[in-house]
CSV table of C-alpha atoms in Angstrom, one decimal:
chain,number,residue,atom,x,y,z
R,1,UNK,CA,-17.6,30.0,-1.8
R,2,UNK,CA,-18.1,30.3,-5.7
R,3,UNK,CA,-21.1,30.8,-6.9
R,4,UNK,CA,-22.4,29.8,-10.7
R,5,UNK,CA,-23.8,32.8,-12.6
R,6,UNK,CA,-23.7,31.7,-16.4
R,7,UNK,CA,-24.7,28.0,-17.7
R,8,UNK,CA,-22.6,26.1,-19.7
R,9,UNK,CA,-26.1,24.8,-21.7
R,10,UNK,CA,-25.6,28.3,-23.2
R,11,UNK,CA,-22.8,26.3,-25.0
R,12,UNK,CA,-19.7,28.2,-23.0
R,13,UNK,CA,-17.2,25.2,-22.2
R,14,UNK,CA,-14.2,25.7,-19.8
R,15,UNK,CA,-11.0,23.9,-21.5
R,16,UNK,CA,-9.3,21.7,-19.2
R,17,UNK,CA,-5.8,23.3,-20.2
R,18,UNK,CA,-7.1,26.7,-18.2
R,19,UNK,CA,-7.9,24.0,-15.8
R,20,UNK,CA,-4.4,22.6,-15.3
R,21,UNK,CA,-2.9,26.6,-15.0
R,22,UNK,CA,-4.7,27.2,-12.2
R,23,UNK,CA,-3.2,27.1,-8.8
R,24,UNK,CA,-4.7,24.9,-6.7
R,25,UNK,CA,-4.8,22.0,-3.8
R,26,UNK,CA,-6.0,18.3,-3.5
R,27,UNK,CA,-7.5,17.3,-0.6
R,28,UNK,CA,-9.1,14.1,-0.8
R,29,UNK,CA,-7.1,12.0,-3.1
R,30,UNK,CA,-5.4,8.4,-1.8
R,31,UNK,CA,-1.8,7.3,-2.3
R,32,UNK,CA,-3.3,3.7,-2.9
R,33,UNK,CA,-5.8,5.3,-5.9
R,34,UNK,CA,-2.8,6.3,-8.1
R,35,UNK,CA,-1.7,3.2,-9.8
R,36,UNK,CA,-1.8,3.6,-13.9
R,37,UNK,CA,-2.1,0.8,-15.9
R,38,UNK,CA,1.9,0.3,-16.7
R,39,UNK,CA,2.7,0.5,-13.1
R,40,UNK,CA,0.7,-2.4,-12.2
R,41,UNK,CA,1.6,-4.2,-15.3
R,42,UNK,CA,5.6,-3.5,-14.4
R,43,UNK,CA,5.0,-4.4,-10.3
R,44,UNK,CA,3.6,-7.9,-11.1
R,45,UNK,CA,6.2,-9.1,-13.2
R,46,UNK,CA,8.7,-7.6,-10.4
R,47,UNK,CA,6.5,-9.9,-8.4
R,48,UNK,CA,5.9,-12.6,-10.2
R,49,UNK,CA,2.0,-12.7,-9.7
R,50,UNK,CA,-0.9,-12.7,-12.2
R,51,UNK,CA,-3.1,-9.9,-12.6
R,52,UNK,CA,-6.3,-10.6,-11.2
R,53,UNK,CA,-7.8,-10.4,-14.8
R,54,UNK,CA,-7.6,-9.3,-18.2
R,55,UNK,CA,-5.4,-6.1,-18.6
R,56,UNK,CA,-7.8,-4.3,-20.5
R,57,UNK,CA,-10.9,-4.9,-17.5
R,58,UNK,CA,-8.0,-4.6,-14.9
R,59,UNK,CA,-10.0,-1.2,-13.6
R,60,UNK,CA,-13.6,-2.8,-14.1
R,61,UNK,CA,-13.6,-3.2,-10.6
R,62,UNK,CA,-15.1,0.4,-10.4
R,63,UNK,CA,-18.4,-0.8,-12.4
R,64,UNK,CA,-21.5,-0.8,-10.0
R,65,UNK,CA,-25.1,-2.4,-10.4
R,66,UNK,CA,-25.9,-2.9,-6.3
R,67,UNK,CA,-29.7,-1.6,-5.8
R,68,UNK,CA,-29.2,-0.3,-2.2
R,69,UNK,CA,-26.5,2.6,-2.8
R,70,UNK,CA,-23.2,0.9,-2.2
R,71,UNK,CA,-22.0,0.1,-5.5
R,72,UNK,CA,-18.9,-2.0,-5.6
R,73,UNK,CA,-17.4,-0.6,-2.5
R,74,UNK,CA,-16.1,-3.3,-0.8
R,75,UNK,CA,-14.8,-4.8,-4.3
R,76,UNK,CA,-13.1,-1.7,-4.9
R,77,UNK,CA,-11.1,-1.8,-1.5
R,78,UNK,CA,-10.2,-5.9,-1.9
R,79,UNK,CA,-9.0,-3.9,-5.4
R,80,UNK,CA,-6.6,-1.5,-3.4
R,81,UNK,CA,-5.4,-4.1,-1.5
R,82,UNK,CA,-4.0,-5.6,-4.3
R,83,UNK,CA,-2.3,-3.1,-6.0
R,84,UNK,CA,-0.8,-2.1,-3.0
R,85,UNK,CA,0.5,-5.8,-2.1
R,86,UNK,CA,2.4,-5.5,-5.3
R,87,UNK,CA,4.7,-2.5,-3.9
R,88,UNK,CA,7.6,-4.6,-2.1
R,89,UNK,CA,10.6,-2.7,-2.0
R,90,UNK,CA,11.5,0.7,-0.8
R,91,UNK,CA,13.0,1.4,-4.4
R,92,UNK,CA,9.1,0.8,-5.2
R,93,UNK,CA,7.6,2.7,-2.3
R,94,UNK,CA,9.8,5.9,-3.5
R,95,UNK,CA,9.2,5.6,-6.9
R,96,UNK,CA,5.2,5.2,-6.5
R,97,UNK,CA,5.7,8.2,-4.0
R,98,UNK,CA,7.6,10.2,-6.9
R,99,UNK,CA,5.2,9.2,-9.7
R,100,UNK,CA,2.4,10.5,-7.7
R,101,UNK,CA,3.9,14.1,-7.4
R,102,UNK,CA,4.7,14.3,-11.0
R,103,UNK,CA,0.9,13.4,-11.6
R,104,UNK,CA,-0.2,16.0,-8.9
R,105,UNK,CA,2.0,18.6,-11.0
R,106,UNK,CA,0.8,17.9,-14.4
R,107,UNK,CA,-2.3,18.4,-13.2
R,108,UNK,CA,-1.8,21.8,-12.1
R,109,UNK,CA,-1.7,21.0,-8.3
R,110,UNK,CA,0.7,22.8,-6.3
R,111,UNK,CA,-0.2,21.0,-3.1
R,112,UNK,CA,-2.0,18.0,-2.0
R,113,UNK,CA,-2.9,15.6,1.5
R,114,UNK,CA,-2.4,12.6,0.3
R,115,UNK,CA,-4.2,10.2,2.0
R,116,UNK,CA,-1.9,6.9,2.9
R,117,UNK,CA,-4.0,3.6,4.9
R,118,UNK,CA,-0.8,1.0,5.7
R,119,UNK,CA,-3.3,-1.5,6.2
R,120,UNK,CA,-3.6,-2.1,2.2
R,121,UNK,CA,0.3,-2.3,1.7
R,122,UNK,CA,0.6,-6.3,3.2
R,123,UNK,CA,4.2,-6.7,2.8
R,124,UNK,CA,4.5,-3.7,5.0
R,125,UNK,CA,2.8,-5.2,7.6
R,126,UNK,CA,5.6,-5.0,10.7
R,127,UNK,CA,7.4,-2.3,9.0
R,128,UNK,CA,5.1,0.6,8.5
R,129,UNK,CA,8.4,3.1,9.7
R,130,UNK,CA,10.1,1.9,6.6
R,131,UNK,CA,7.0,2.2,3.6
R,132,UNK,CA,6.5,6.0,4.9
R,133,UNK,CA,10.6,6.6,4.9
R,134,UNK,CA,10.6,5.4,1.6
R,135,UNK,CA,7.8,7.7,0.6
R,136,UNK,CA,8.9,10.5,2.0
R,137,UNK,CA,12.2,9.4,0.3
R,138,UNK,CA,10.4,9.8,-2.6
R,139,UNK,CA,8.7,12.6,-2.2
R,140,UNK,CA,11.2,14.7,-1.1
R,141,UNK,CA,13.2,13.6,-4.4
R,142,UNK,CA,10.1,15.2,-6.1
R,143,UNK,CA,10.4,18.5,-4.5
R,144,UNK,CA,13.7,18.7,-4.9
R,145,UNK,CA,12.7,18.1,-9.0
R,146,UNK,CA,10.7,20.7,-9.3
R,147,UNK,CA,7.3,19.4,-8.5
R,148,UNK,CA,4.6,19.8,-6.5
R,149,UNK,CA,4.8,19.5,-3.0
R,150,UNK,CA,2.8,16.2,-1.0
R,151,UNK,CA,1.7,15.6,2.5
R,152,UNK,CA,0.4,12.4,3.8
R,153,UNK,CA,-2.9,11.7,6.0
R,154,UNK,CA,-2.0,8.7,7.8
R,155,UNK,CA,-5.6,6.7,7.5
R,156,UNK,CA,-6.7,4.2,10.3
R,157,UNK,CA,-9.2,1.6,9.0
R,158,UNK,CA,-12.2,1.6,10.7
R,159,UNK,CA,-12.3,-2.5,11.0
R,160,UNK,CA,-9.0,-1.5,13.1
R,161,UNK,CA,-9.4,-1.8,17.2
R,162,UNK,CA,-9.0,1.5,19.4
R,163,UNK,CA,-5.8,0.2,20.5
R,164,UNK,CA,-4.2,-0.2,17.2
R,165,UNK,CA,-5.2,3.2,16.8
R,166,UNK,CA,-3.5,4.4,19.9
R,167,UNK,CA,-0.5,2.9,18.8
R,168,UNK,CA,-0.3,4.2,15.6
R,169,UNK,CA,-0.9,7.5,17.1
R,170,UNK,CA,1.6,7.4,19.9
R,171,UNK,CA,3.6,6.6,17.2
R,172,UNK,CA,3.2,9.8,15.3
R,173,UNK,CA,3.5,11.8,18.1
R,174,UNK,CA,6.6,10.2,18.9
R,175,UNK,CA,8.4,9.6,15.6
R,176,UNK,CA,7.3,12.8,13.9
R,177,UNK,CA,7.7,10.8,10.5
R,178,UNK,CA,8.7,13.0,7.7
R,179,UNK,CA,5.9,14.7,5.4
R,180,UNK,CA,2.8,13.0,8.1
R,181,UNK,CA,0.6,15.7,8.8
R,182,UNK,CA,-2.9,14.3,9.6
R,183,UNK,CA,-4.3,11.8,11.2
R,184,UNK,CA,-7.3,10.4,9.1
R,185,UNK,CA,-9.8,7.5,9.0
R,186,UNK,CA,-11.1,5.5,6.0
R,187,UNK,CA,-13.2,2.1,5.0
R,188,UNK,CA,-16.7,1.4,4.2
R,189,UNK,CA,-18.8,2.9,6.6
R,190,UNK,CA,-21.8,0.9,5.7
R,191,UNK,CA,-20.3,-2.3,6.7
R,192,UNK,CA,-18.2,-0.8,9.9
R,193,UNK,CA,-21.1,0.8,11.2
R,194,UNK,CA,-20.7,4.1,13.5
R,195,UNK,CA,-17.2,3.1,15.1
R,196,UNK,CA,-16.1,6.8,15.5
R,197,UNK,CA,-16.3,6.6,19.0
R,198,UNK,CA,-13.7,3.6,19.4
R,199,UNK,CA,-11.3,5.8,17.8
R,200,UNK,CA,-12.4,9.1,19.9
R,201,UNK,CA,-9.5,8.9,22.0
R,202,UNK,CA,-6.7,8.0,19.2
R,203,UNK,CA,-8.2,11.3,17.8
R,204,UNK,CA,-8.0,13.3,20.9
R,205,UNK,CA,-4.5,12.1,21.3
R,206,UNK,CA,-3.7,13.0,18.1
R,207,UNK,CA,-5.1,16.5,18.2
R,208,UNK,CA,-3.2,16.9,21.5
R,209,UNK,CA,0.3,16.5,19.3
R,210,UNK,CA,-0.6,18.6,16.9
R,211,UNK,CA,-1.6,16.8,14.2
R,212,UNK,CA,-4.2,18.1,11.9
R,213,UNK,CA,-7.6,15.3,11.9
R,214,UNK,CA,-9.6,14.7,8.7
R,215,UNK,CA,-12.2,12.0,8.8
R,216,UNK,CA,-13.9,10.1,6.2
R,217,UNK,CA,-17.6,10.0,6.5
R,218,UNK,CA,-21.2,11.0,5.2
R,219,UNK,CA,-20.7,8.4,1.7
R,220,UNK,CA,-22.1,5.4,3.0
R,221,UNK,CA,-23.4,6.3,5.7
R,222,UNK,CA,-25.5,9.3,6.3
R,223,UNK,CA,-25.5,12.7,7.7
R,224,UNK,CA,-24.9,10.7,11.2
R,225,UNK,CA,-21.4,9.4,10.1
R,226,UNK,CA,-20.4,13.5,10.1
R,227,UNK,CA,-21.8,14.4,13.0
R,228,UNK,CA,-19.5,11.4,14.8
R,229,UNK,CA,-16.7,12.8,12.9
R,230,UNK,CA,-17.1,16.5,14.3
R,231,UNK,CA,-18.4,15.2,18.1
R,232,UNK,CA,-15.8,12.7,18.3
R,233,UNK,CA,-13.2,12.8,16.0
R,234,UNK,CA,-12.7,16.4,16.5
R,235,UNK,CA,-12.9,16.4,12.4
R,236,UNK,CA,-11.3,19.6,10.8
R,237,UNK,CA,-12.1,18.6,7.1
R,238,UNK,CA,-14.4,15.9,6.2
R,239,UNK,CA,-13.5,13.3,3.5
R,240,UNK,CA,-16.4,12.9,1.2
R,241,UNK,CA,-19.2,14.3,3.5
R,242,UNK,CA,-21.6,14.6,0.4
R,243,UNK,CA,-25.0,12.8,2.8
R,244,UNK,CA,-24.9,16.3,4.7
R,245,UNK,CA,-27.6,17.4,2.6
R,246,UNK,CA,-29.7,15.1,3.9
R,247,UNK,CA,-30.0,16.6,7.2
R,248,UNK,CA,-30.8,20.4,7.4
R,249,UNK,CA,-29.5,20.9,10.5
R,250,UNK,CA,-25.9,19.7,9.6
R,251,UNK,CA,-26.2,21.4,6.7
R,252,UNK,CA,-26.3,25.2,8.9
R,253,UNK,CA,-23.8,23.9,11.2
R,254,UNK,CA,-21.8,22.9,8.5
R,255,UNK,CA,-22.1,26.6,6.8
R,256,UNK,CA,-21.6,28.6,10.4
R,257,UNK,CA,-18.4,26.4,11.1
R,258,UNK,CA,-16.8,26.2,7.5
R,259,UNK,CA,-15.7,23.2,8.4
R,260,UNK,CA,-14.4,22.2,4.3
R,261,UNK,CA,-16.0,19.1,2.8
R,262,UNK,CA,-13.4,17.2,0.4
R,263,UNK,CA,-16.2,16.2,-2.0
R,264,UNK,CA,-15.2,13.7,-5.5
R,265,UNK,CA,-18.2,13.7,-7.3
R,266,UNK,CA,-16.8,11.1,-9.8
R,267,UNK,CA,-16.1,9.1,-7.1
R,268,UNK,CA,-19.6,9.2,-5.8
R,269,UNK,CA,-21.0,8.1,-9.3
R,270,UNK,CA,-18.8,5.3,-10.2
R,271,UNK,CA,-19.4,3.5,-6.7
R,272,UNK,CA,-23.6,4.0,-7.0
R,273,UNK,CA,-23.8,6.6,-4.9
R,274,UNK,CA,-26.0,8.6,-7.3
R,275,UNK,CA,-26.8,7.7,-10.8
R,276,UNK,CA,-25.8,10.6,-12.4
R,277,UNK,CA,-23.5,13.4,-11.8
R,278,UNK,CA,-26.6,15.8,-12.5
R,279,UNK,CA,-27.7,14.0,-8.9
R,280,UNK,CA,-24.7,14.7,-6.8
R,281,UNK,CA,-25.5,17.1,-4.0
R,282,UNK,CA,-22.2,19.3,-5.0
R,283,UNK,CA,-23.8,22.7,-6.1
R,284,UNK,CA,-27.0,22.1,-3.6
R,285,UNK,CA,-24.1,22.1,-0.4
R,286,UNK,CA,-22.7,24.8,-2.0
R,287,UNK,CA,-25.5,26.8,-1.9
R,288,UNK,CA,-26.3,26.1,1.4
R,289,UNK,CA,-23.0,28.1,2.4
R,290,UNK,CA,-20.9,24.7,3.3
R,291,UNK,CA,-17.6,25.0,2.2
R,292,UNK,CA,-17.1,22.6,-0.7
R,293,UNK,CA,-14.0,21.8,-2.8
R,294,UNK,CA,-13.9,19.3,-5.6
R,295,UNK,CA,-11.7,16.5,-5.7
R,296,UNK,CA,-10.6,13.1,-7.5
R,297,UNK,CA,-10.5,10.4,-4.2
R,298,UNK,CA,-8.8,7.6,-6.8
R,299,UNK,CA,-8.1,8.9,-10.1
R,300,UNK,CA,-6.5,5.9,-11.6
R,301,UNK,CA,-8.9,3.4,-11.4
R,302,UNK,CA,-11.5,6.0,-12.1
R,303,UNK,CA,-10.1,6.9,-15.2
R,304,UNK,CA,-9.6,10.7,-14.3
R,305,UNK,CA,-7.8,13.7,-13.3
R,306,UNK,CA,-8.9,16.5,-11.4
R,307,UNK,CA,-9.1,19.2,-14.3
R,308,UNK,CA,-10.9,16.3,-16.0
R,309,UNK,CA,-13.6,16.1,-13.2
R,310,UNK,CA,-13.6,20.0,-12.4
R,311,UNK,CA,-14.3,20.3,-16.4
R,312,UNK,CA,-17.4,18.3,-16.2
R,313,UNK,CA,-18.5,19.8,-13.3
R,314,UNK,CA,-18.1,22.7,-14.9
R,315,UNK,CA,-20.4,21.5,-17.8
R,316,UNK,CA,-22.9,19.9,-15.5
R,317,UNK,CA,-23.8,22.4,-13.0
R,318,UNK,CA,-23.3,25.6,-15.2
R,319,UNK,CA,-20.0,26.9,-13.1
R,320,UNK,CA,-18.1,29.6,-14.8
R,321,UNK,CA,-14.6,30.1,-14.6
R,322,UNK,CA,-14.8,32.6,-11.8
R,323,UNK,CA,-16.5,29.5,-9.9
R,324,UNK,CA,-14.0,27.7,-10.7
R,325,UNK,CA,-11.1,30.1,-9.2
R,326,UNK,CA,-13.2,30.6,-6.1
R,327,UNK,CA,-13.3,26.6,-5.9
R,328,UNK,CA,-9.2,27.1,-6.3
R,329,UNK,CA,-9.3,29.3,-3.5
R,330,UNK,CA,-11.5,27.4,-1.1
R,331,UNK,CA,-9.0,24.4,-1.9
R,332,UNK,CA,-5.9,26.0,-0.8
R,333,UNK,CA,-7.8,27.1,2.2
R,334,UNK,CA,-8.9,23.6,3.1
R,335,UNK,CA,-5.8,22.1,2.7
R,336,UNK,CA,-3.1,21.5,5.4
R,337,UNK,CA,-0.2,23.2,3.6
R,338,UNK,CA,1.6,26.0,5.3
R,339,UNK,CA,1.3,29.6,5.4
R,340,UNK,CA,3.8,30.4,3.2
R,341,UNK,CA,3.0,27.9,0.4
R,342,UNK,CA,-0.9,28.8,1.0
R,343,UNK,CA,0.6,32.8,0.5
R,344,UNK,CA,2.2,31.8,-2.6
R,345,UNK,CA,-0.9,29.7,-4.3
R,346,UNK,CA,-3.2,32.3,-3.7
R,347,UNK,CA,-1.2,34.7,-4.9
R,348,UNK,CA,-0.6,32.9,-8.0
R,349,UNK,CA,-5.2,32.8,-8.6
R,350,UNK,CA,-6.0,35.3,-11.2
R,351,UNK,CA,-8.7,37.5,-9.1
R,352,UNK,CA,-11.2,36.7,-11.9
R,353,UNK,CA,-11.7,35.0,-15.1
R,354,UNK,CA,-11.3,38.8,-17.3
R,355,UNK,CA,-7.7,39.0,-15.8
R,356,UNK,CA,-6.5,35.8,-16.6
């Protein structure tokens, strides 16, 4: 893993168009997140339906004053579920599938797992085959355009029942749907409580077929949430994962296991998680040898993009942009790409900041 060596207080800044140049994978980053402004303006008039509010507070949803660390969380999801409601059509799906690769690509991201929960897309309830045809549709459009290639994380909800999950999962295994690579599990955790092992079995199923596993846990809930996800979920990459530094011993079995953490540190801020970015545990799990890459979870709403957020962390924990290109490196490693497009990112990193 990177490791900082020259503060930005020294007044060295790392410009975000170096940023966008560098090769590089998303992780942790949600289909349902990537809704600008003009999209949702142009889907409710497709629709027919009011905005929930003013156009210019649309995204206030993100604002948090909760005293007990979980921000607007549940707010935020209702929020998702919204947006997503809009999206009616496959013509829509496609097109929302397309616009997210062409946002992926202009911000420099040659691959991303892009994390998909059909339980936030209502008028897909029924006909879940269909939304991930038509984003797949979509997606593969975008490749064929030039732009960065997407995989999808099908997300269970964790409010869902262990057998929903076992159908969706004998689904997968059956259907093979185009561009699904991972089976993955989202929601608030603090109001779900520790359900990991009512999906244990969905999970073993799934890592029976083949299918890569990445588990949401250690935001809301602590260090315990990760643990579940490792012991029962049989988690290859953990979602968030930032409470790990909480418990010492996770944190060495973390480090000897390399299992990656997809950490958004924005994210993490926004929603009340910490206070201040100069809080967040990112450079303090870094140093404790876990492997650590940064990522933007919802950008949209957020207000963001990942060279944006890379940029001030960057300026905040005093990385350099040799950091930086080992936290390029560590994110094509995490990811669930192939070999050969993992061959031809890496490739692409300058070995160090002097040769770029």
């Amino acid at each position: 893993m990177p490791t900082a060596s020259t503060a930005l207080s020294t007044g060295h800044r790392i410009d975000e168009t170096w940023i966008r140049r560098l090769p590089k994978a998303e992780t942790h980053v949600h289909l349902e997140g990537n809704f600008e402004l003009i999209d949702l303006l142009d889907l409710a008039k497709e629709a027919g339906e009011p905005l929930p509010g003013p156009a210019a507070t649309l995204f206030d949803v993100t604002t948090h004053d909760a005293s007990d660390g979980t921000g607007d969380l549940a707010d935020f999801l209702r929020f998702l579920d919204w947006e997503c409601g809009l999206i009616r059509t496959p013509e829509q799906a496609a097109r929302h599938a397309y616009s997210f690769a062409a946002r992926q690509t202009a911000s420099g991201i040659g691959y991303t797992d892009a994390v998909i929960n059909p339980t936030h897309w209502a008028a897909w309830s029924g006909r879940v085959p269909a939304l991930f045809d038509a984003l797949a549709a979509g997606l593969d459009e975008a490749e064929q355009d030039g732009l960065a290639e997407v995989q999808l994380c099908y997300s269970l909800l964790r409010q869902q029942s262990a057998g929903e999950a076992g159908e969706v999962v004998e689904w997968l295994a059956t259907a093979r749907p185009r561009r699904v690579v991972a089976l993955s599990i989202d929601g608030d955790e603090r109001s779900a409580g520790r359900v990991s092992a009512r999906f244990a079995e969905a999970f073993t199923a799934a890592k029976d077929a083949g299918l890569r596993r990445t588990v949401h846990a250690g935001e809301s809930s602590g260090p315990e949430g990760v643990w579940d996800a490792i012991r029962l979920l049989h988690a290859e990459r953990i979602d968030h994962g930032v409470r790990a530094v909480e418990d010492p011993e996770l944190l060495r079995y973390l480090a000897e296991t390399q299992i990656p953490l997809g950490v958004c540190p924005r994210s993490n801020v926004v929603l009340g998680l910490y206070d201040d970015w100069s809080d967040h545990p990112l450079v303090a799990l870094r140093d404790a040898g876990v492997n650590v890459t940064i990522n933007t979870d919802d950008p949209a709403p957020l207000g963001t993009t990942l060279e944006a957020d890379w940029a001030v962390c960057a300026e905040t924990f005093g990385l350099t942009e040799d950091d930086l290109i080992g936290f390029a490196r560590a994110s094509i490693a995490a990811s669930f790409a192939g070999d050969a497009t993992k061959r031809a990112l890496e490739a692409a990193l300058p070995s160090s900041a002097a040769s770029r």
